[in-house]
Amino acid sequence: EIMLDLRAAVRGLDRPAIGRLAHKLKGGARSACADGLADLAATLETNVLEWPDARVLDAVQRIVATIESIPEDMESIARSSAA
């Protein structure tokens, strides 16, 4: 749900909404021990109001790429644990 809301906020370049969603994502990521993701979200949350549009969009893309890589990381861990 956060990712759908984040994509909608990005489409409208709603910086306050992007910041709020980055904050939520940061908390969820920290709870799941996904510190790299949490750090990306924290950086976006802190800088979203000052950064140029391109940098905000790049930060969101990095967050999306990190989230999309999580299943691959978990599969890799499972394979190495089974070996």
mmCIF file of C-alpha atoms in Angstrom:
data_model
loop_
_atom_site.group_PDB
_atom_site.id
_atom_site.type_symbol
_atom_site.label_atom_id
_atom_site.label_comp_id
_atom_site.label_asym_id
_atom_site.label_seq_id
_atom_site.Cartn_x
_atom_site.Cartn_y
_atom_site.Cartn_z
ATOM 1 C CA GLU A 1 0.000 0.000 0.000
ATOM 2 C CA ILE A 2 2.809 2.430 0.812
ATOM 3 C CA MET A 3 4.376 1.839 -2.601
ATOM 4 C CA LEU A 4 1.101 2.563 -4.418
ATOM 5 C CA ASP A 5 0.693 5.760 -2.422
ATOM 6 C CA LEU A 6 4.335 6.676 -3.026
ATOM 7 C CA ARG A 7 3.958 6.212 -6.779
ATOM 8 C CA ALA A 8 0.849 8.440 -6.751
ATOM 9 C CA ALA A 9 2.676 11.106 -4.736
ATOM 10 C CA VAL A 10 5.630 10.970 -7.119
ATOM 11 C CA ARG A 11 3.371 11.352 -10.166
ATOM 12 C CA GLY A 12 2.059 14.591 -8.664
ATOM 13 C CA LEU A 13 5.423 15.560 -7.155
ATOM 14 C CA ASP A 14 3.621 15.954 -3.840
ATOM 15 C CA ARG A 15 6.743 16.457 -1.768
ATOM 16 C CA PRO A 16 5.042 16.546 1.675
ATOM 17 C CA ALA A 17 3.276 13.259 0.864
ATOM 18 C CA ILE A 18 6.514 11.731 -0.406
ATOM 19 C CA GLY A 19 8.177 12.718 2.867
ATOM 20 C CA ARG A 20 5.378 11.209 4.979
ATOM 21 C CA LEU A 21 5.482 7.983 2.992
ATOM 22 C CA ALA A 22 9.266 7.815 3.201
ATOM 23 C CA HIS A 23 8.901 8.153 6.977
ATOM 24 C CA LYS A 24 6.423 5.239 7.087
ATOM 25 C CA LEU A 25 8.652 3.155 4.856
ATOM 26 C CA LYS A 26 11.668 3.923 7.038
ATOM 27 C CA GLY A 27 9.858 2.675 10.143
ATOM 28 C CA GLY A 28 8.641 -0.493 8.476
ATOM 29 C CA ALA A 29 12.059 -1.219 7.038
ATOM 30 C CA ARG A 30 13.767 -0.735 10.410
ATOM 31 C CA SER A 31 11.219 -3.092 11.998
ATOM 32 C CA ALA A 32 12.091 -5.697 9.372
ATOM 33 C CA CYS A 33 15.856 -5.150 9.872
ATOM 34 C CA ALA A 34 16.128 -3.858 6.296
ATOM 35 C CA ASP A 35 18.559 -1.142 7.290
ATOM 36 C CA GLY A 36 19.746 -0.289 3.775
ATOM 37 C CA LEU A 37 16.167 0.389 2.697
ATOM 38 C CA ALA A 38 15.509 2.330 5.889
ATOM 39 C CA ASP A 39 18.572 4.482 5.255
ATOM 40 C CA LEU A 40 17.415 5.286 1.716
ATOM 41 C CA ALA A 41 13.957 6.210 2.987
ATOM 42 C CA ALA A 42 15.431 8.340 5.784
ATOM 43 C CA THR A 43 17.602 10.248 3.325
ATOM 44 C CA LEU A 44 14.606 10.907 1.083
ATOM 45 C CA GLU A 45 12.472 11.961 4.047
ATOM 46 C CA THR A 46 15.128 14.419 5.218
ATOM 47 C CA ASN A 47 15.827 15.976 1.817
ATOM 48 C CA VAL A 48 12.616 15.747 -0.198
ATOM 49 C CA LEU A 49 11.673 19.404 0.280
ATOM 50 C CA GLU A 50 15.078 20.748 -0.791
ATOM 51 C CA TRP A 51 16.223 18.393 -3.536
ATOM 52 C CA PRO A 52 15.541 19.130 -7.219
ATOM 53 C CA ASP A 53 12.880 16.991 -8.888
ATOM 54 C CA ALA A 54 15.405 14.739 -10.620
ATOM 55 C CA ARG A 55 17.108 13.866 -7.354
ATOM 56 C CA VAL A 56 13.782 13.061 -5.660
ATOM 57 C CA LEU A 57 12.825 10.809 -8.561
ATOM 58 C CA ASP A 58 16.229 9.108 -8.449
ATOM 59 C CA ALA A 59 15.875 8.467 -4.713
ATOM 60 C CA VAL A 60 12.439 6.928 -5.222
ATOM 61 C CA GLN A 61 13.805 4.735 -8.021
ATOM 62 C CA ARG A 62 16.580 3.523 -5.704
ATOM 63 C CA ILE A 63 13.994 2.661 -3.056
ATOM 64 C CA VAL A 64 11.862 0.782 -5.594
ATOM 65 C CA ALA A 65 14.896 -1.121 -6.901
ATOM 66 C CA THR A 66 15.876 -2.066 -3.351
ATOM 67 C CA ILE A 67 12.386 -3.327 -2.565
ATOM 68 C CA GLU A 68 12.252 -5.297 -5.799
ATOM 69 C CA SER A 69 15.585 -6.947 -4.973
ATOM 70 C CA ILE A 70 14.388 -8.264 -1.614
ATOM 71 C CA PRO A 71 12.758 -11.461 -2.979
ATOM 72 C CA GLU A 72 15.947 -12.222 -4.928
ATOM 73 C CA ASP A 73 18.038 -11.683 -1.802
ATOM 74 C CA MET A 74 15.784 -13.989 0.234
ATOM 75 C CA GLU A 75 15.938 -16.691 -2.458
ATOM 76 C CA SER A 76 19.721 -16.434 -2.532
ATOM 77 C CA ILE A 77 19.890 -16.768 1.259
ATOM 78 C CA ALA A 78 17.614 -19.795 1.179
ATOM 79 C CA ARG A 79 19.756 -21.476 -1.492
ATOM 80 C CA SER A 80 22.975 -20.870 0.421
ATOM 81 C CA SER A 81 21.418 -22.113 3.667
ATOM 82 C CA ALA A 82 20.245 -25.322 1.999
ATOM 83 C CA ALA A 83 23.690 -26.093 0.600
#
